[in-house]
Short mmCIF file of N, CA and C in Angstrom, two decimals:
data_model
loop_
_atom_site.label_atom_id
_atom_site.label_comp_id
_atom_site.label_asym_id
_atom_site.label_seq_id
_atom_site.Cartn_x
_atom_site.Cartn_y
_atom_site.Cartn_z
N UNK A 1 -144.86 -72.69 -38.57
CA UNK A 1 -145.65 -72.45 -39.76
C UNK A 1 -146.91 -71.67 -39.38
N UNK A 2 -147.40 -70.91 -40.32
CA UNK A 2 -148.53 -70.00 -40.06
C UNK A 2 -149.79 -70.76 -39.65
N UNK A 3 -150.01 -71.96 -40.20
CA UNK A 3 -151.22 -72.73 -39.89
C UNK A 3 -151.16 -73.27 -38.46
N UNK A 4 -149.99 -73.66 -38.01
CA UNK A 4 -149.85 -74.10 -36.63
C UNK A 4 -150.03 -72.93 -35.66
N UNK A 5 -149.53 -71.76 -36.04
CA UNK A 5 -149.72 -70.58 -35.20
C UNK A 5 -151.20 -70.21 -35.11
N UNK A 6 -151.90 -70.28 -36.23
CA UNK A 6 -153.33 -69.98 -36.23
C UNK A 6 -154.09 -71.02 -35.40
N UNK A 7 -153.72 -72.28 -35.53
CA UNK A 7 -154.35 -73.34 -34.72
C UNK A 7 -154.18 -73.06 -33.23
N UNK A 8 -152.97 -72.69 -32.84
CA UNK A 8 -152.72 -72.38 -31.42
C UNK A 8 -153.55 -71.19 -30.98
N UNK A 9 -153.62 -70.15 -31.79
CA UNK A 9 -154.40 -68.95 -31.47
C UNK A 9 -155.87 -69.31 -31.25
N UNK A 10 -156.39 -70.18 -32.10
CA UNK A 10 -157.79 -70.58 -32.00
C UNK A 10 -158.07 -71.31 -30.69
N UNK A 11 -157.17 -72.20 -30.26
CA UNK A 11 -157.44 -73.08 -29.13
C UNK A 11 -156.82 -72.66 -27.81
N UNK A 12 -155.86 -71.77 -27.80
CA UNK A 12 -155.07 -71.52 -26.59
C UNK A 12 -155.86 -71.07 -25.36
N UNK A 13 -156.99 -70.43 -25.54
CA UNK A 13 -157.78 -69.96 -24.40
C UNK A 13 -158.93 -70.91 -24.03
N UNK A 14 -158.93 -72.10 -24.59
CA UNK A 14 -160.00 -73.05 -24.33
C UNK A 14 -159.47 -74.25 -23.54
N UNK A 15 -160.34 -74.90 -22.80
CA UNK A 15 -159.95 -76.06 -22.00
C UNK A 15 -159.35 -77.17 -22.86
N UNK A 16 -159.84 -77.33 -24.08
CA UNK A 16 -159.35 -78.39 -24.96
C UNK A 16 -157.85 -78.27 -25.22
N UNK A 17 -157.32 -77.04 -25.19
CA UNK A 17 -155.90 -76.82 -25.45
C UNK A 17 -155.03 -77.54 -24.41
N UNK A 18 -155.51 -77.56 -23.17
CA UNK A 18 -154.74 -78.17 -22.08
C UNK A 18 -154.67 -79.69 -22.18
N UNK A 19 -155.69 -80.31 -22.75
CA UNK A 19 -155.74 -81.78 -22.81
C UNK A 19 -155.43 -82.34 -24.19
N UNK A 20 -155.36 -81.49 -25.18
CA UNK A 20 -155.11 -81.96 -26.55
C UNK A 20 -153.69 -82.49 -26.70
N UNK A 21 -153.57 -83.57 -27.45
CA UNK A 21 -152.27 -84.16 -27.76
C UNK A 21 -151.79 -83.65 -29.11
N UNK A 22 -152.74 -83.33 -29.97
CA UNK A 22 -152.39 -82.85 -31.30
C UNK A 22 -153.53 -82.09 -31.94
N UNK A 23 -153.20 -81.36 -32.97
CA UNK A 23 -154.19 -80.59 -33.71
C UNK A 23 -154.07 -80.97 -35.19
N UNK A 24 -155.20 -81.22 -35.80
CA UNK A 24 -155.24 -81.53 -37.22
C UNK A 24 -155.92 -80.37 -37.91
N UNK A 25 -155.28 -79.80 -38.94
CA UNK A 25 -155.86 -78.64 -39.62
C UNK A 25 -155.83 -78.83 -41.12
N UNK A 26 -156.75 -78.13 -41.78
CA UNK A 26 -156.84 -78.19 -43.23
C UNK A 26 -157.64 -76.99 -43.72
N UNK A 27 -157.56 -76.74 -44.99
CA UNK A 27 -158.35 -75.67 -45.62
C UNK A 27 -159.34 -76.31 -46.58
N UNK A 28 -160.53 -75.75 -46.64
CA UNK A 28 -161.54 -76.19 -47.60
C UNK A 28 -161.89 -75.02 -48.51
N UNK A 29 -161.90 -75.29 -49.79
CA UNK A 29 -162.42 -74.34 -50.77
C UNK A 29 -163.54 -75.07 -51.48
N UNK A 30 -164.75 -74.57 -51.30
CA UNK A 30 -165.92 -75.21 -51.91
C UNK A 30 -166.52 -74.22 -52.89
N UNK A 31 -166.70 -74.67 -54.14
CA UNK A 31 -167.25 -73.79 -55.18
C UNK A 31 -167.96 -74.60 -56.24
N UNK A 32 -168.57 -73.88 -57.15
CA UNK A 32 -169.21 -74.49 -58.33
C UNK A 32 -170.18 -75.61 -57.99
N UNK A 33 -171.10 -75.33 -57.08
CA UNK A 33 -172.17 -76.24 -56.70
C UNK A 33 -171.67 -77.52 -56.03
N UNK A 34 -170.42 -77.51 -55.58
CA UNK A 34 -169.88 -78.63 -54.81
C UNK A 34 -170.37 -78.48 -53.38
N UNK A 35 -170.57 -79.60 -52.69
CA UNK A 35 -170.98 -79.57 -51.30
C UNK A 35 -170.13 -80.57 -50.52
N UNK A 36 -170.18 -80.48 -49.22
CA UNK A 36 -169.51 -81.42 -48.34
C UNK A 36 -170.61 -82.27 -47.71
N UNK A 37 -170.64 -83.57 -47.94
CA UNK A 37 -171.76 -84.40 -47.47
C UNK A 37 -171.77 -84.57 -45.94
N UNK A 38 -172.87 -85.12 -45.44
CA UNK A 38 -172.98 -85.41 -44.01
C UNK A 38 -171.82 -86.29 -43.59
N UNK A 39 -171.17 -85.92 -42.48
CA UNK A 39 -170.04 -86.68 -41.97
C UNK A 39 -169.78 -86.31 -40.52
N UNK A 40 -168.96 -87.10 -39.88
CA UNK A 40 -168.39 -86.75 -38.58
C UNK A 40 -166.88 -86.70 -38.79
N UNK A 41 -166.18 -85.91 -38.01
CA UNK A 41 -164.73 -85.86 -38.12
C UNK A 41 -164.16 -87.04 -37.34
N UNK A 42 -163.18 -87.68 -37.94
CA UNK A 42 -162.59 -88.87 -37.35
C UNK A 42 -161.20 -89.08 -37.93
N UNK A 43 -160.42 -89.92 -37.28
CA UNK A 43 -159.12 -90.30 -37.79
C UNK A 43 -159.35 -91.34 -38.88
N UNK A 44 -159.21 -90.94 -40.12
CA UNK A 44 -159.50 -91.82 -41.26
C UNK A 44 -158.59 -93.05 -41.27
N UNK A 45 -157.34 -92.87 -40.89
CA UNK A 45 -156.40 -93.98 -40.86
C UNK A 45 -156.87 -95.04 -39.86
N UNK A 46 -157.20 -94.62 -38.65
CA UNK A 46 -157.64 -95.56 -37.62
C UNK A 46 -158.89 -96.32 -38.06
N UNK A 47 -159.81 -95.63 -38.73
CA UNK A 47 -161.04 -96.29 -39.15
C UNK A 47 -160.78 -97.31 -40.26
N UNK A 48 -160.01 -96.91 -41.27
CA UNK A 48 -159.80 -97.81 -42.41
C UNK A 48 -158.82 -98.94 -42.13
N UNK A 49 -157.78 -98.67 -41.37
CA UNK A 49 -156.75 -99.68 -41.14
C UNK A 49 -157.05 -100.54 -39.92
N UNK A 50 -157.49 -99.92 -38.83
CA UNK A 50 -157.69 -100.64 -37.58
C UNK A 50 -159.16 -100.82 -37.19
N UNK A 51 -160.08 -100.33 -38.02
CA UNK A 51 -161.52 -100.40 -37.74
C UNK A 51 -161.86 -99.82 -36.37
N UNK A 52 -161.12 -98.77 -35.99
CA UNK A 52 -161.37 -98.06 -34.72
C UNK A 52 -161.88 -96.67 -35.04
N UNK A 53 -162.95 -96.27 -34.37
CA UNK A 53 -163.48 -94.93 -34.53
C UNK A 53 -162.83 -94.04 -33.48
N UNK A 54 -161.94 -93.14 -33.94
CA UNK A 54 -161.24 -92.21 -33.05
C UNK A 54 -161.62 -90.81 -33.50
N UNK A 55 -162.24 -90.07 -32.61
CA UNK A 55 -162.77 -88.75 -32.95
C UNK A 55 -162.06 -87.64 -32.17
N UNK A 56 -162.17 -86.40 -32.65
CA UNK A 56 -161.53 -85.28 -31.94
C UNK A 56 -162.30 -84.86 -30.70
N UNK A 57 -161.64 -84.05 -29.87
CA UNK A 57 -162.30 -83.45 -28.71
C UNK A 57 -163.34 -82.43 -29.16
N UNK A 58 -162.95 -81.61 -30.13
CA UNK A 58 -163.77 -80.49 -30.57
C UNK A 58 -163.26 -80.02 -31.92
N UNK A 59 -164.11 -79.34 -32.67
CA UNK A 59 -163.72 -78.81 -33.97
C UNK A 59 -163.95 -77.32 -34.05
N UNK A 60 -163.24 -76.68 -34.96
CA UNK A 60 -163.40 -75.25 -35.20
C UNK A 60 -163.32 -74.98 -36.70
N UNK A 61 -164.14 -74.05 -37.14
CA UNK A 61 -164.11 -73.59 -38.53
C UNK A 61 -163.99 -72.07 -38.49
N UNK A 62 -163.04 -71.54 -39.25
CA UNK A 62 -162.80 -70.10 -39.29
C UNK A 62 -162.93 -69.61 -40.73
N UNK A 63 -163.76 -68.60 -40.90
CA UNK A 63 -163.93 -67.95 -42.21
C UNK A 63 -163.01 -66.73 -42.25
N UNK A 64 -161.73 -66.97 -42.47
CA UNK A 64 -160.74 -65.90 -42.41
C UNK A 64 -160.47 -65.20 -43.72
N UNK A 65 -161.11 -65.66 -44.79
CA UNK A 65 -160.92 -65.03 -46.08
C UNK A 65 -162.29 -64.57 -46.57
N UNK A 66 -162.35 -63.35 -47.04
CA UNK A 66 -163.62 -62.84 -47.55
C UNK A 66 -164.04 -63.67 -48.76
N UNK A 67 -165.27 -64.07 -48.77
CA UNK A 67 -165.76 -64.89 -49.87
C UNK A 67 -167.07 -64.31 -50.39
N UNK A 68 -167.34 -64.60 -51.65
CA UNK A 68 -168.55 -64.08 -52.28
C UNK A 68 -169.23 -65.22 -53.04
N UNK A 69 -170.48 -65.48 -52.70
CA UNK A 69 -171.29 -66.47 -53.40
C UNK A 69 -172.75 -66.18 -53.06
N UNK A 70 -173.65 -66.86 -53.74
CA UNK A 70 -175.07 -66.59 -53.55
C UNK A 70 -175.50 -66.80 -52.10
N UNK A 71 -176.30 -65.85 -51.60
CA UNK A 71 -176.84 -65.96 -50.26
C UNK A 71 -177.67 -67.23 -50.14
N UNK A 72 -177.60 -67.87 -48.99
CA UNK A 72 -178.36 -69.09 -48.77
C UNK A 72 -177.64 -70.35 -49.23
N UNK A 73 -176.38 -70.21 -49.67
CA UNK A 73 -175.60 -71.38 -50.07
C UNK A 73 -174.33 -71.45 -49.22
N UNK A 74 -173.65 -72.59 -49.25
CA UNK A 74 -172.42 -72.74 -48.48
C UNK A 74 -172.63 -72.72 -46.97
N UNK A 75 -173.79 -73.18 -46.53
CA UNK A 75 -174.17 -73.12 -45.11
C UNK A 75 -173.67 -74.36 -44.37
N UNK A 76 -173.10 -74.14 -43.18
CA UNK A 76 -172.73 -75.24 -42.31
C UNK A 76 -173.99 -75.72 -41.60
N UNK A 77 -174.31 -76.99 -41.76
CA UNK A 77 -175.47 -77.57 -41.09
C UNK A 77 -174.98 -78.57 -40.05
N UNK A 78 -175.58 -78.50 -38.88
CA UNK A 78 -175.20 -79.36 -37.75
C UNK A 78 -176.44 -80.06 -37.20
N UNK A 79 -176.26 -81.30 -36.75
CA UNK A 79 -177.33 -82.04 -36.10
C UNK A 79 -176.75 -82.68 -34.85
N UNK A 80 -177.45 -82.58 -33.75
CA UNK A 80 -177.01 -83.20 -32.50
C UNK A 80 -177.38 -84.67 -32.53
N UNK A 81 -176.78 -85.41 -33.48
CA UNK A 81 -177.07 -86.83 -33.66
C UNK A 81 -175.81 -87.64 -33.45
N UNK A 82 -175.95 -88.71 -32.72
CA UNK A 82 -174.83 -89.60 -32.47
C UNK A 82 -174.54 -90.47 -33.68
N UNK A 83 -173.40 -91.13 -33.65
CA UNK A 83 -172.98 -91.92 -34.79
C UNK A 83 -173.52 -93.35 -34.79
N UNK A 84 -174.06 -93.81 -33.67
CA UNK A 84 -174.71 -95.12 -33.58
C UNK A 84 -173.95 -96.26 -34.24
N UNK A 85 -172.76 -96.51 -33.81
CA UNK A 85 -171.97 -97.65 -34.27
C UNK A 85 -171.56 -97.60 -35.74
N UNK A 86 -172.11 -96.73 -36.55
CA UNK A 86 -171.74 -96.69 -37.96
C UNK A 86 -171.46 -95.26 -38.38
N UNK A 87 -170.20 -94.87 -38.44
CA UNK A 87 -169.86 -93.48 -38.77
C UNK A 87 -170.07 -93.13 -40.24
N UNK A 88 -170.54 -94.07 -41.03
CA UNK A 88 -170.72 -93.79 -42.46
C UNK A 88 -172.16 -93.46 -42.84
N UNK A 89 -173.09 -93.64 -41.91
CA UNK A 89 -174.51 -93.42 -42.24
C UNK A 89 -175.13 -92.36 -41.34
N UNK A 90 -175.75 -91.38 -41.96
CA UNK A 90 -176.45 -90.33 -41.24
C UNK A 90 -177.88 -90.78 -40.98
N UNK A 91 -178.39 -90.50 -39.80
CA UNK A 91 -179.78 -90.83 -39.46
C UNK A 91 -180.70 -89.82 -40.15
N UNK A 92 -181.23 -90.17 -41.28
CA UNK A 92 -182.01 -89.24 -42.08
C UNK A 92 -183.26 -88.71 -41.38
N UNK A 93 -183.80 -89.46 -40.43
CA UNK A 93 -184.98 -88.97 -39.70
C UNK A 93 -184.65 -87.79 -38.80
N UNK A 94 -183.38 -87.49 -38.60
CA UNK A 94 -182.98 -86.36 -37.74
C UNK A 94 -182.92 -85.04 -38.50
N UNK A 95 -183.22 -85.02 -39.78
CA UNK A 95 -183.09 -83.80 -40.59
C UNK A 95 -183.91 -82.63 -40.06
N UNK A 96 -184.99 -82.90 -39.35
CA UNK A 96 -185.80 -81.83 -38.79
C UNK A 96 -185.10 -81.06 -37.68
N UNK A 97 -184.00 -81.57 -37.20
CA UNK A 97 -183.27 -80.96 -36.09
C UNK A 97 -182.04 -80.18 -36.56
N UNK A 98 -181.94 -79.92 -37.84
CA UNK A 98 -180.75 -79.27 -38.39
C UNK A 98 -180.64 -77.82 -37.92
N UNK A 99 -179.45 -77.44 -37.48
CA UNK A 99 -179.12 -76.06 -37.15
C UNK A 99 -178.24 -75.55 -38.29
N UNK A 100 -178.55 -74.37 -38.80
CA UNK A 100 -177.79 -73.81 -39.91
C UNK A 100 -177.00 -72.58 -39.47
N UNK A 101 -175.74 -72.53 -39.89
CA UNK A 101 -174.88 -71.39 -39.58
C UNK A 101 -174.36 -70.82 -40.89
N UNK A 102 -174.69 -69.58 -41.14
CA UNK A 102 -174.29 -68.90 -42.37
C UNK A 102 -172.83 -68.50 -42.30
N UNK A 103 -172.08 -68.76 -43.38
CA UNK A 103 -170.67 -68.34 -43.39
C UNK A 103 -170.55 -66.83 -43.52
N UNK A 104 -169.76 -66.24 -42.66
CA UNK A 104 -169.51 -64.79 -42.71
C UNK A 104 -168.03 -64.55 -42.45
N UNK A 105 -167.48 -63.57 -43.14
CA UNK A 105 -166.07 -63.24 -42.99
C UNK A 105 -165.72 -62.99 -41.53
N UNK A 106 -164.63 -63.56 -41.08
CA UNK A 106 -164.07 -63.41 -39.74
C UNK A 106 -164.92 -64.09 -38.65
N UNK A 107 -165.79 -65.00 -39.02
CA UNK A 107 -166.59 -65.76 -38.06
C UNK A 107 -165.84 -67.03 -37.68
N UNK A 108 -165.87 -67.33 -36.38
CA UNK A 108 -165.29 -68.57 -35.86
C UNK A 108 -166.43 -69.41 -35.30
N UNK A 109 -166.46 -70.67 -35.67
CA UNK A 109 -167.48 -71.59 -35.16
C UNK A 109 -166.76 -72.73 -34.45
N UNK A 110 -167.07 -72.92 -33.18
CA UNK A 110 -166.56 -74.04 -32.40
C UNK A 110 -167.73 -75.01 -32.24
N UNK A 111 -167.50 -76.28 -32.52
CA UNK A 111 -168.61 -77.23 -32.43
C UNK A 111 -168.08 -78.64 -32.17
N UNK A 112 -168.99 -79.49 -31.74
CA UNK A 112 -168.67 -80.89 -31.50
C UNK A 112 -168.60 -81.59 -32.86
N UNK A 113 -167.39 -81.80 -33.36
CA UNK A 113 -167.20 -82.37 -34.70
C UNK A 113 -167.44 -83.87 -34.73
N UNK A 114 -167.77 -84.46 -33.58
CA UNK A 114 -168.13 -85.88 -33.56
C UNK A 114 -169.63 -86.06 -33.83
N UNK A 115 -170.33 -84.97 -33.98
CA UNK A 115 -171.75 -85.00 -34.37
C UNK A 115 -171.84 -84.77 -35.88
N UNK A 116 -172.93 -85.20 -36.47
CA UNK A 116 -173.10 -85.08 -37.93
C UNK A 116 -173.14 -83.62 -38.36
N UNK A 117 -172.42 -83.32 -39.44
CA UNK A 117 -172.42 -81.97 -40.01
C UNK A 117 -172.10 -82.05 -41.50
N UNK A 118 -172.44 -80.99 -42.23
CA UNK A 118 -172.16 -80.92 -43.66
C UNK A 118 -172.16 -79.47 -44.10
N UNK A 119 -171.81 -79.24 -45.36
CA UNK A 119 -171.86 -77.90 -45.96
C UNK A 119 -172.71 -78.01 -47.23
N UNK A 120 -173.71 -77.14 -47.34
CA UNK A 120 -174.56 -77.15 -48.53
C UNK A 120 -173.78 -76.60 -49.73
N UNK A 121 -174.28 -76.89 -50.91
CA UNK A 121 -173.61 -76.46 -52.14
C UNK A 121 -173.45 -74.95 -52.23
N UNK A 122 -172.36 -74.54 -52.85
CA UNK A 122 -172.06 -73.12 -53.07
C UNK A 122 -172.41 -72.78 -54.51
N UNK A 123 -173.07 -71.65 -54.70
CA UNK A 123 -173.45 -71.21 -56.04
C UNK A 123 -172.84 -69.85 -56.35
N UNK A 124 -172.28 -69.74 -57.52
CA UNK A 124 -171.74 -68.47 -58.05
C UNK A 124 -170.65 -67.87 -57.16
N UNK A 125 -169.66 -68.67 -56.83
CA UNK A 125 -168.54 -68.16 -56.05
C UNK A 125 -167.81 -69.28 -55.34
N UNK A 126 -167.09 -68.93 -54.30
CA UNK A 126 -166.32 -69.91 -53.54
C UNK A 126 -166.38 -69.59 -52.05
N UNK A 127 -166.36 -70.64 -51.24
CA UNK A 127 -166.40 -70.55 -49.77
C UNK A 127 -165.06 -71.06 -49.26
N UNK A 128 -164.37 -70.22 -48.48
CA UNK A 128 -163.04 -70.54 -47.98
C UNK A 128 -163.10 -70.72 -46.46
N UNK A 129 -162.56 -71.83 -45.97
CA UNK A 129 -162.51 -72.05 -44.52
C UNK A 129 -161.18 -72.65 -44.11
N UNK A 130 -160.82 -72.36 -42.87
CA UNK A 130 -159.71 -73.01 -42.20
C UNK A 130 -160.35 -73.81 -41.08
N UNK A 131 -160.11 -75.11 -41.05
CA UNK A 131 -160.69 -75.97 -40.02
C UNK A 131 -159.56 -76.58 -39.19
N UNK A 132 -159.80 -76.69 -37.90
CA UNK A 132 -158.80 -77.31 -37.02
C UNK A 132 -159.50 -78.04 -35.89
N UNK A 133 -159.11 -79.30 -35.70
CA UNK A 133 -159.65 -80.11 -34.63
C UNK A 133 -158.63 -80.27 -33.53
N UNK A 134 -159.09 -80.18 -32.29
CA UNK A 134 -158.28 -80.50 -31.12
C UNK A 134 -158.48 -81.99 -30.86
N UNK A 135 -157.39 -82.72 -30.77
CA UNK A 135 -157.47 -84.17 -30.64
C UNK A 135 -156.87 -84.66 -29.33
N UNK A 136 -157.49 -85.68 -28.78
CA UNK A 136 -156.97 -86.33 -27.58
C UNK A 136 -155.97 -87.43 -27.95
N UNK A 137 -155.72 -87.57 -29.23
CA UNK A 137 -154.75 -88.54 -29.75
C UNK A 137 -153.93 -87.84 -30.83
N UNK A 138 -152.80 -88.41 -31.16
CA UNK A 138 -152.01 -87.87 -32.26
C UNK A 138 -152.60 -88.40 -33.56
N UNK A 139 -153.14 -87.54 -34.42
CA UNK A 139 -153.77 -88.01 -35.66
C UNK A 139 -152.79 -88.80 -36.52
N UNK A 140 -153.28 -89.88 -37.09
CA UNK A 140 -152.43 -90.74 -37.91
C UNK A 140 -152.64 -90.48 -39.40
N UNK A 141 -153.20 -89.34 -39.74
CA UNK A 141 -153.51 -89.02 -41.13
C UNK A 141 -152.27 -89.06 -42.01
N UNK A 142 -151.12 -88.69 -41.50
CA UNK A 142 -149.90 -88.73 -42.30
C UNK A 142 -149.50 -90.17 -42.62
N UNK A 143 -149.70 -91.08 -41.67
CA UNK A 143 -149.45 -92.51 -41.93
C UNK A 143 -150.31 -92.97 -43.10
N UNK A 144 -151.58 -92.57 -43.07
CA UNK A 144 -152.54 -92.97 -44.10
C UNK A 144 -152.10 -92.46 -45.46
N UNK A 145 -151.67 -91.21 -45.54
CA UNK A 145 -151.23 -90.64 -46.80
C UNK A 145 -149.98 -91.34 -47.31
N UNK A 146 -149.06 -91.66 -46.41
CA UNK A 146 -147.81 -92.34 -46.81
C UNK A 146 -148.09 -93.73 -47.37
N UNK A 147 -149.04 -94.45 -46.77
CA UNK A 147 -149.35 -95.80 -47.24
C UNK A 147 -150.03 -95.81 -48.60
N UNK A 148 -150.72 -94.73 -48.96
CA UNK A 148 -151.43 -94.66 -50.24
C UNK A 148 -150.48 -94.42 -51.41
N UNK A 149 -149.25 -94.03 -51.14
CA UNK A 149 -148.28 -93.71 -52.21
C UNK A 149 -147.81 -94.98 -52.89
#
C-alpha cells in the first residue's frame, strides 16, 4: 500500500528503521479553527486497557500536500518536557520553552514524539499532514479499534 511505502521511504535511511518492530501511520486534516491539543504519542490501547505507557522511538510529520490557510496558524509546537508519570497532563509552566515549526509544503519534521507537542488552530483553510511513528513494539491500535465495535 502507498502509505506503507511512504513510511518506509521516510525511515529507511535512519537508525530507527533498523530497530523498529512496526510503524504506525495516519493522516491529519485540520481546518475550521480546529486544533490538536497538547499530547504525547503513545499506544492508546496499552494505556487504556493495560495502564502501560508505551511510546514510539521517534515520530515524523510530512507536509506532502499543498495547503492554504492563514499565516501564523496550523503551527506544530514542541516542548522538551517529560511526561512525569501522567501522560494526560501537560506541564503548563513549560510554555515558555515552546519551539514552533511552520507547516510548509514538502517539509519533513522528525521529532521525539514522546515529548509534548500540539498543533495550533487553522484559520481559513486546511492543513494536511502524513504522520508516521517508528515503534519498538507492534502497535496494538487495531486491537483497540476492534474492541470498540
